[in-house]
Short mmCIF file of C-alpha atoms in Angstrom, two decimals:
data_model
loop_
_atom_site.label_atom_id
_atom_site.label_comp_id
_atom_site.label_asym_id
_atom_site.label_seq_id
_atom_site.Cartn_x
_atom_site.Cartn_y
_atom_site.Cartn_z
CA UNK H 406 76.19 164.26 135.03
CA UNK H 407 73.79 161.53 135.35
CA UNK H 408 71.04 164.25 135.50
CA UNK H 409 71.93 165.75 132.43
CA UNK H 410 71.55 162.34 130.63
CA UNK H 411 68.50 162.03 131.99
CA UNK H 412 67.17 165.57 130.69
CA UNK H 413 69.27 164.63 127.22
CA UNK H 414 66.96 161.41 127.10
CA UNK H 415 63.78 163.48 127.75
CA UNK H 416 64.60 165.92 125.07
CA UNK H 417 65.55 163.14 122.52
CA UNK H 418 62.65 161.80 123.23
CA UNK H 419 60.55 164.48 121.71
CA UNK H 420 61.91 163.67 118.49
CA UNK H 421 59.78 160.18 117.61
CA UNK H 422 56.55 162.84 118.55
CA UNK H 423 57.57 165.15 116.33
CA UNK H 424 58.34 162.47 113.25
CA UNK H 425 55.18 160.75 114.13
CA UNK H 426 52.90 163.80 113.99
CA UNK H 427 54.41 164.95 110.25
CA UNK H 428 56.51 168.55 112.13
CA UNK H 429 60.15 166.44 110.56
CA UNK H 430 58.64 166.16 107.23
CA UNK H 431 60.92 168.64 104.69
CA UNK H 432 58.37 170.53 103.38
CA UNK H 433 56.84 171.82 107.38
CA UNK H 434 58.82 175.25 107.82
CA UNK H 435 59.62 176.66 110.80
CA UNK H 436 56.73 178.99 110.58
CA UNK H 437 54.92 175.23 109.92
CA UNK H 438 54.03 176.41 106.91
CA UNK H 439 53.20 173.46 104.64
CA UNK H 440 52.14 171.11 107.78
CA UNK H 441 49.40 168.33 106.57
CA UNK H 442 48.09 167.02 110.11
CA UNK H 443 44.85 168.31 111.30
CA UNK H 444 44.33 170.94 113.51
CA UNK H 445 44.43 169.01 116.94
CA UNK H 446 47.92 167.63 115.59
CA UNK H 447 48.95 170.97 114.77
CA UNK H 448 47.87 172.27 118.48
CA UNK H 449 49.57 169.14 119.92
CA UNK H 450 52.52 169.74 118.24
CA UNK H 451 53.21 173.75 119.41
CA UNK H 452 52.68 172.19 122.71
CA UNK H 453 55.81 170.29 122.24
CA UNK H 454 57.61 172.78 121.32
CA UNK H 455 56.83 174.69 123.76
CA UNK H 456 57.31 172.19 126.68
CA UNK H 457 60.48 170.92 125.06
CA UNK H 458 61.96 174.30 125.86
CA UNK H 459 62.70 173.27 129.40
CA UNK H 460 64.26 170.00 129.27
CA UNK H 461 66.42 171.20 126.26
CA UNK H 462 68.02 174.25 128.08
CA UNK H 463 68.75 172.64 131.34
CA UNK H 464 70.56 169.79 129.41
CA UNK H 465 72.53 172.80 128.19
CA UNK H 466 73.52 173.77 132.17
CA UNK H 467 73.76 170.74 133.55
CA UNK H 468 77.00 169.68 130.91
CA UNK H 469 77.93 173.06 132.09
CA UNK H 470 77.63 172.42 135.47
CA UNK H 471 78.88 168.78 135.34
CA UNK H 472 82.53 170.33 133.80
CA UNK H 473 82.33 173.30 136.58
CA UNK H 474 82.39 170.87 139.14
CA UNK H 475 85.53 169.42 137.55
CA UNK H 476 87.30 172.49 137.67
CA UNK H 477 86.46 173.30 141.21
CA UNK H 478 88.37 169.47 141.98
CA UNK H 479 91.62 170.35 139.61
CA UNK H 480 91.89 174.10 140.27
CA UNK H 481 94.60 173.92 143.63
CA UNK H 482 93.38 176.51 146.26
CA UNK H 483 96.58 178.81 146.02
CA UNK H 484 95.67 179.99 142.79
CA UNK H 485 93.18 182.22 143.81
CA UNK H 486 92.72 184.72 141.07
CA UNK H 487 91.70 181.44 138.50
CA UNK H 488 89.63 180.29 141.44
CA UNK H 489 87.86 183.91 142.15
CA UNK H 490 87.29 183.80 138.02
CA UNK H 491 85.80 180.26 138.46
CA UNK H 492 83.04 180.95 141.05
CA UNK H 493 82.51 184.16 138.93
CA UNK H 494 81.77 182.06 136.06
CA UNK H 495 79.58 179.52 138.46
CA UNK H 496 77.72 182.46 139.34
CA UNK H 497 77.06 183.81 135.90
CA UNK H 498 76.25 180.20 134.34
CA UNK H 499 73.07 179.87 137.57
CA UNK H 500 71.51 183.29 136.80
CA UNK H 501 71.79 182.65 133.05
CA UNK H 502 70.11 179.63 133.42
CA UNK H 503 67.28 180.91 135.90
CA UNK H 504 66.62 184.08 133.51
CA UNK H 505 66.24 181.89 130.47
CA UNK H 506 63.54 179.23 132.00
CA UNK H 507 61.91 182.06 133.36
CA UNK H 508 62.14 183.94 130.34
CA UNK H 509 60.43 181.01 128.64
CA UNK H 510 57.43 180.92 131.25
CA UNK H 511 56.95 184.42 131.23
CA UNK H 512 57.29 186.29 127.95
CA UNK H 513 54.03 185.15 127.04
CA UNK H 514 51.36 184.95 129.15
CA UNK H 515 48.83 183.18 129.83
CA UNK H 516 50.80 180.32 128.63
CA UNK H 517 48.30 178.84 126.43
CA UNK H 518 48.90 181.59 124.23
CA UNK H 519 52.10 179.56 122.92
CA UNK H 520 50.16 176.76 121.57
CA UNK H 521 47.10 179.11 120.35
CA UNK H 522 46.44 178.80 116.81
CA UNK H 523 44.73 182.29 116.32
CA UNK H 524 46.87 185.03 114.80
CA UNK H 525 45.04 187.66 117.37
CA UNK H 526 45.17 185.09 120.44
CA UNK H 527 48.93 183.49 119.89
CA UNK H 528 52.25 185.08 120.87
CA UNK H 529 53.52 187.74 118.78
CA UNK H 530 56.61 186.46 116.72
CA UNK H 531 59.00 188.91 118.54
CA UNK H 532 58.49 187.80 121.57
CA UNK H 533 59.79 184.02 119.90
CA UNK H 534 62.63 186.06 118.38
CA UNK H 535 63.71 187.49 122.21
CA UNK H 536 63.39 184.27 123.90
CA UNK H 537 65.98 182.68 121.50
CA UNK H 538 68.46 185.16 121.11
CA UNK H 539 68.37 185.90 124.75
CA UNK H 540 68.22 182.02 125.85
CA UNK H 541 70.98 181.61 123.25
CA UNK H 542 73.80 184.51 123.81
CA UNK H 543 73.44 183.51 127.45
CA UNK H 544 74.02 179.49 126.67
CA UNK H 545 76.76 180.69 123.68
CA UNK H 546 78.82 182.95 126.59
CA UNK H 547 78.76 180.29 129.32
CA UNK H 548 80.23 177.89 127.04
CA UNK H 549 83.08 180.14 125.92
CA UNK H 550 83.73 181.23 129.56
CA UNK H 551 83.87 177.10 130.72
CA UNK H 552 86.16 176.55 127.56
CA UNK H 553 88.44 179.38 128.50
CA UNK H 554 88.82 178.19 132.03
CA UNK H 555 91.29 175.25 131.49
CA UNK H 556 94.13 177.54 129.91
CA UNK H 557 94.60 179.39 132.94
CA UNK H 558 95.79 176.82 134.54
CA UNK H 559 96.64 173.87 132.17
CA UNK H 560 100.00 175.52 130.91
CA UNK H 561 100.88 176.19 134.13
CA UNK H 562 100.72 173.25 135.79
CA UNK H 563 103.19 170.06 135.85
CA UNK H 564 101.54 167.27 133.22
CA UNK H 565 103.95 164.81 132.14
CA UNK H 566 103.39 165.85 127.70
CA UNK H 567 101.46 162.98 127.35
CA UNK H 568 98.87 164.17 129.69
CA UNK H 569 99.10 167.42 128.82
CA UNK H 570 98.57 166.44 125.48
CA UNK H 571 95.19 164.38 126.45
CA UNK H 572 94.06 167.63 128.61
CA UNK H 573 94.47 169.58 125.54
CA UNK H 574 92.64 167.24 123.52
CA UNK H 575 89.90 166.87 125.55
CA UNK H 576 89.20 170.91 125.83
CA UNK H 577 89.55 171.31 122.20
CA UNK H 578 87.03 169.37 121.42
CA UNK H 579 84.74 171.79 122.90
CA UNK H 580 85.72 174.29 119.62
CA UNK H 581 83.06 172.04 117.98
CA UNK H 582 80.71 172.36 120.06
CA UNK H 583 81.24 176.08 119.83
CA UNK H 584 81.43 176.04 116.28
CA UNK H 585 77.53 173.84 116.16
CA UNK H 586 76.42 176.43 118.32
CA UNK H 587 76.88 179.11 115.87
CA UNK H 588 75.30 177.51 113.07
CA UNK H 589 72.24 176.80 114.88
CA UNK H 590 72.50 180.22 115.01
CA UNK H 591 72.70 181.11 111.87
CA UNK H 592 70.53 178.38 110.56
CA UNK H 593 67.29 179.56 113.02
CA UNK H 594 68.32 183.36 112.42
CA UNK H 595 68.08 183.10 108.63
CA UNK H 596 64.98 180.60 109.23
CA UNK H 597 63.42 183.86 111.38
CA UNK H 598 63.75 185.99 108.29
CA UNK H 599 62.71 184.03 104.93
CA UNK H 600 61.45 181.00 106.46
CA UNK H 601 63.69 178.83 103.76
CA UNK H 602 64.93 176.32 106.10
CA UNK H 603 62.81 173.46 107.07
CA UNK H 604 61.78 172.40 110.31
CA UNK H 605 63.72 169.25 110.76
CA UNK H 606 67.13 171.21 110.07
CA UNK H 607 66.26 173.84 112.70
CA UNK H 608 65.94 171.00 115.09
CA UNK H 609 69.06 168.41 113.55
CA UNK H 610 70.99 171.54 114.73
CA UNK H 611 69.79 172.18 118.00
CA UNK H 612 70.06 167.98 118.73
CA UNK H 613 73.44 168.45 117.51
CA UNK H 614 74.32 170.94 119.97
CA UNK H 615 72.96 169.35 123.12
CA UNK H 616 74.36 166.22 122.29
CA UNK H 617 78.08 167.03 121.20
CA UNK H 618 77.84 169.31 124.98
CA UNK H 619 76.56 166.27 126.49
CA UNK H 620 79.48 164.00 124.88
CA UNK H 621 82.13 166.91 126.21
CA UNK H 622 81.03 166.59 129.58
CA UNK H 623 81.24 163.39 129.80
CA UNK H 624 84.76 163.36 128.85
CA UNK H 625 86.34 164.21 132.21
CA UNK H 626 84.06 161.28 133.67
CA UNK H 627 86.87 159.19 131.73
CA UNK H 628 89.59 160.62 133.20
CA UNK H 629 92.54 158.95 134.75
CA UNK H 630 94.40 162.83 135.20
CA UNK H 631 91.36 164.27 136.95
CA UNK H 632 90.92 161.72 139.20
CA UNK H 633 92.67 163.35 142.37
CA UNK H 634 93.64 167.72 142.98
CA UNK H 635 97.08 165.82 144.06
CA UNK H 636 98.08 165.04 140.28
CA UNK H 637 97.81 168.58 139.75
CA UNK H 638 101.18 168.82 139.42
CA UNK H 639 101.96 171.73 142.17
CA UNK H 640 103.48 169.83 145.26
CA UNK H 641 101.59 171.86 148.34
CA UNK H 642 103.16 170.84 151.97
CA UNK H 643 100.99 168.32 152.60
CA UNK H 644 101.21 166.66 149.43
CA UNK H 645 104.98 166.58 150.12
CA UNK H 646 104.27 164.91 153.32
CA UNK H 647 101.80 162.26 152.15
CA UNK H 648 104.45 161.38 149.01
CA UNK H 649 107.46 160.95 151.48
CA UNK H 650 105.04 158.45 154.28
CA UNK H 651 103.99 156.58 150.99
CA UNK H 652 107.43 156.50 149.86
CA UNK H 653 109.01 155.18 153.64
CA UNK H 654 106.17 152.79 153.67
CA UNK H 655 106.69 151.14 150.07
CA UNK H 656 110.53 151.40 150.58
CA UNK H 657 109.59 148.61 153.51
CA UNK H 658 106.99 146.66 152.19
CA UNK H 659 107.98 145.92 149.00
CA UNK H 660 111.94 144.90 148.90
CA UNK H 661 114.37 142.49 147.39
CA UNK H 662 115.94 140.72 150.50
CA UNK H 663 118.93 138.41 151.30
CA UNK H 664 118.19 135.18 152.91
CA UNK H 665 118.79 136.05 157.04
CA UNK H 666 120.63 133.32 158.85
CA UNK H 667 118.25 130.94 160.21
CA UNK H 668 119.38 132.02 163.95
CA UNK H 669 118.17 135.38 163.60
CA UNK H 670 114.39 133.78 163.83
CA UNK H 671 115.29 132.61 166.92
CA UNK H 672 116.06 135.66 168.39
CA UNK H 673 113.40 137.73 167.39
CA UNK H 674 111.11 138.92 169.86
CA UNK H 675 107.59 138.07 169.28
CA UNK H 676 104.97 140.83 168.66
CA UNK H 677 101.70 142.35 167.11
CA UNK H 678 103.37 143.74 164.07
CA UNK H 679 106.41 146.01 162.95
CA UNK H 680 106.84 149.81 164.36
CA UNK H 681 108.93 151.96 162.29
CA UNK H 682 111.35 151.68 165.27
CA UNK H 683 111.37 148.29 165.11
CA UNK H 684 114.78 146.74 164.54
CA UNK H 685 114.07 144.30 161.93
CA UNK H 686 113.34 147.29 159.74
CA UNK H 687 116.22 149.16 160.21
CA UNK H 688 117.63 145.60 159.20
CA UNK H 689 115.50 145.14 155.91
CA UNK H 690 116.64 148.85 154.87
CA UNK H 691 120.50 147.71 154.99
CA UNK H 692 119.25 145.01 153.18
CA UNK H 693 117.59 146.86 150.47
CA UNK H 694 120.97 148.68 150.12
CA UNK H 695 122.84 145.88 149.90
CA UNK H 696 119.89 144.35 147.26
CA UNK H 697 121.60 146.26 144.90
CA UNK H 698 124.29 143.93 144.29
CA UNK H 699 124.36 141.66 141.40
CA UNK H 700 123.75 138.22 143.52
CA UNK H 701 120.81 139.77 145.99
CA UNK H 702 117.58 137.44 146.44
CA UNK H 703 114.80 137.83 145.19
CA UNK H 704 113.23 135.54 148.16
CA UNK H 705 111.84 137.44 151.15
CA UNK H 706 112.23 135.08 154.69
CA UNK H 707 109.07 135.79 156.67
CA UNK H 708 109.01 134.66 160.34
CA UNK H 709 106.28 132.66 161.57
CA UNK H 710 105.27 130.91 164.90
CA UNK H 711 104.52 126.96 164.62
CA UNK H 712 101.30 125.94 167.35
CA UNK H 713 102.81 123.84 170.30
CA UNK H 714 103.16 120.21 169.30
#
């Protein structure tokens, strides 16, 4: 997660460049059509856009990533069909992020063809056109297949509706980022055809789409319900085992005791600390039994050893 900030910070920070060199203006087009810099500016700025590529897609699958790793903590081992779907979906979200950087390194070469500012020298539009819709149906399915993960197994598992209602919360919110997605789709798509959308749209879009990712997976970092795969609500044997110790050992540290009679000190045996055969426990559980009664202390005695005189 923290590398994913770090990429998000990166690509943000391409956005001062851009504003600085004139590319945000509203009349610059995405075909930078009505750009005033000078030539060097214009060169410097296709650089940019070309380098900014990389930080701005492995943002993208790091969030990804970051809420994948969740899953694998909350998803209980049993439930191996959801599990053999999750690695499935691990699997396709690393080679759809390998085939789009490479993609971008590789569908035109040499790669100072990108930034080249003759018609016959630079990249042929299509090959632009490929590299987005390819980089983005990839990115578009990996985030519907990590937003469908949670509902097999969030219904069945046993949240106290409060929780459950925060889990469902949480996951919904990626329908937004879903639904920015698909207007930077259409927004770049129509901006491919007439060239009627500005440049700075074309890129409010796409900072709106790694950010509100970026905000999602940080989400479960908040958690108090996916702190521990033991909240998942599905009691395995060892679970059951760990809850009853905890529950033997707070039943005998933490108790409402009568006062003992002042002899019984006298007659304890000395030693390095209680065993759970221990008599004096056997004693404070009668007591806790009998704490239940209306005029039970709320003083514990505790038995201690004055130095010689």
């Amino acid at each position: 997660m923290c590398t994913a900030w770090v990429f998000a910070i990166i690509t943000a920070a391409f956005g001062p460049v851009f504003a600085s060199k004139g590319a945000l203006d509203p009349d610059v087009h995405t075909s930078l059509e009505g750009y005033k810099g000078g030539v060097e500016d214009l060169q410097l700025v296709l650089q940019l856009f070309f380098a900014v590529n990389f930080p701005f897609y492995t943002t993208f699958y790091l969030c990804k990533a970051a809420l994948l790793a969740v899953y694998l903590q909350i998803f209980p081992e049993f439930m191996v069909k959801r599990r053999i779907f999750l690695w499935v979906t691990i699997v396709f979200v690393v080679i759809a992020y390998i085939v789009t950087i490479t993609l971008i390194f590789t569908i035109c070469l040499p790669l100072e063809r990108n930034w080249e500012l003759s018609v016959q020298k630079s990249c042929p539009g299509s090959s632009y056109a490929i590299l987005f819709q390819v980089g983005w149906g990839l990115h578009f399915l990996g985030d519907l297949l990590v937003f469908i993960l949670p509902w097999l197994i969030v219904p069945a598992l046993n949240f106290k509706r409060a929780l459950r209602l925060g889990i469902y919360f949480t996951f919904l919110l990626g329908t937004i980022n879903i639904a920015v997605c698909l207007v930077r789709f259409i927004a770049i798509h129509q901006a491919g055809e007439d060239y009627s959308i500005s440049l700075s749209t074309i890129i409010l879009w796409s900072s709106l789409d790694v950010n509100v990712g970026l905000v999602i997976a940080c989400l479960p970092s908040l958690r108090p319900y996916f702190g521990s795969r033991g909240s998942s609500g599905y009691p395995t044997e060892s679970t059951q085992t760990k809850s009853t110790t905890a529950g033997r050992q707070s039943e005998v540290g933490v108790k409402m005791h009568e006062p003992r009679p002042m002899g019984h000190f006298e007659d304890a045996p000395m030693s390095a600390g209680p065993s759970l055969r221990d008599p004096s426990l056997t004693y404070t559980e009668e007591i806790w039994d009998e704490g239940k009664k209306d005029n039970a202390s709320d003083v514990e005695l505790i038995q201690m050893h004055l130095p010689p005189r």
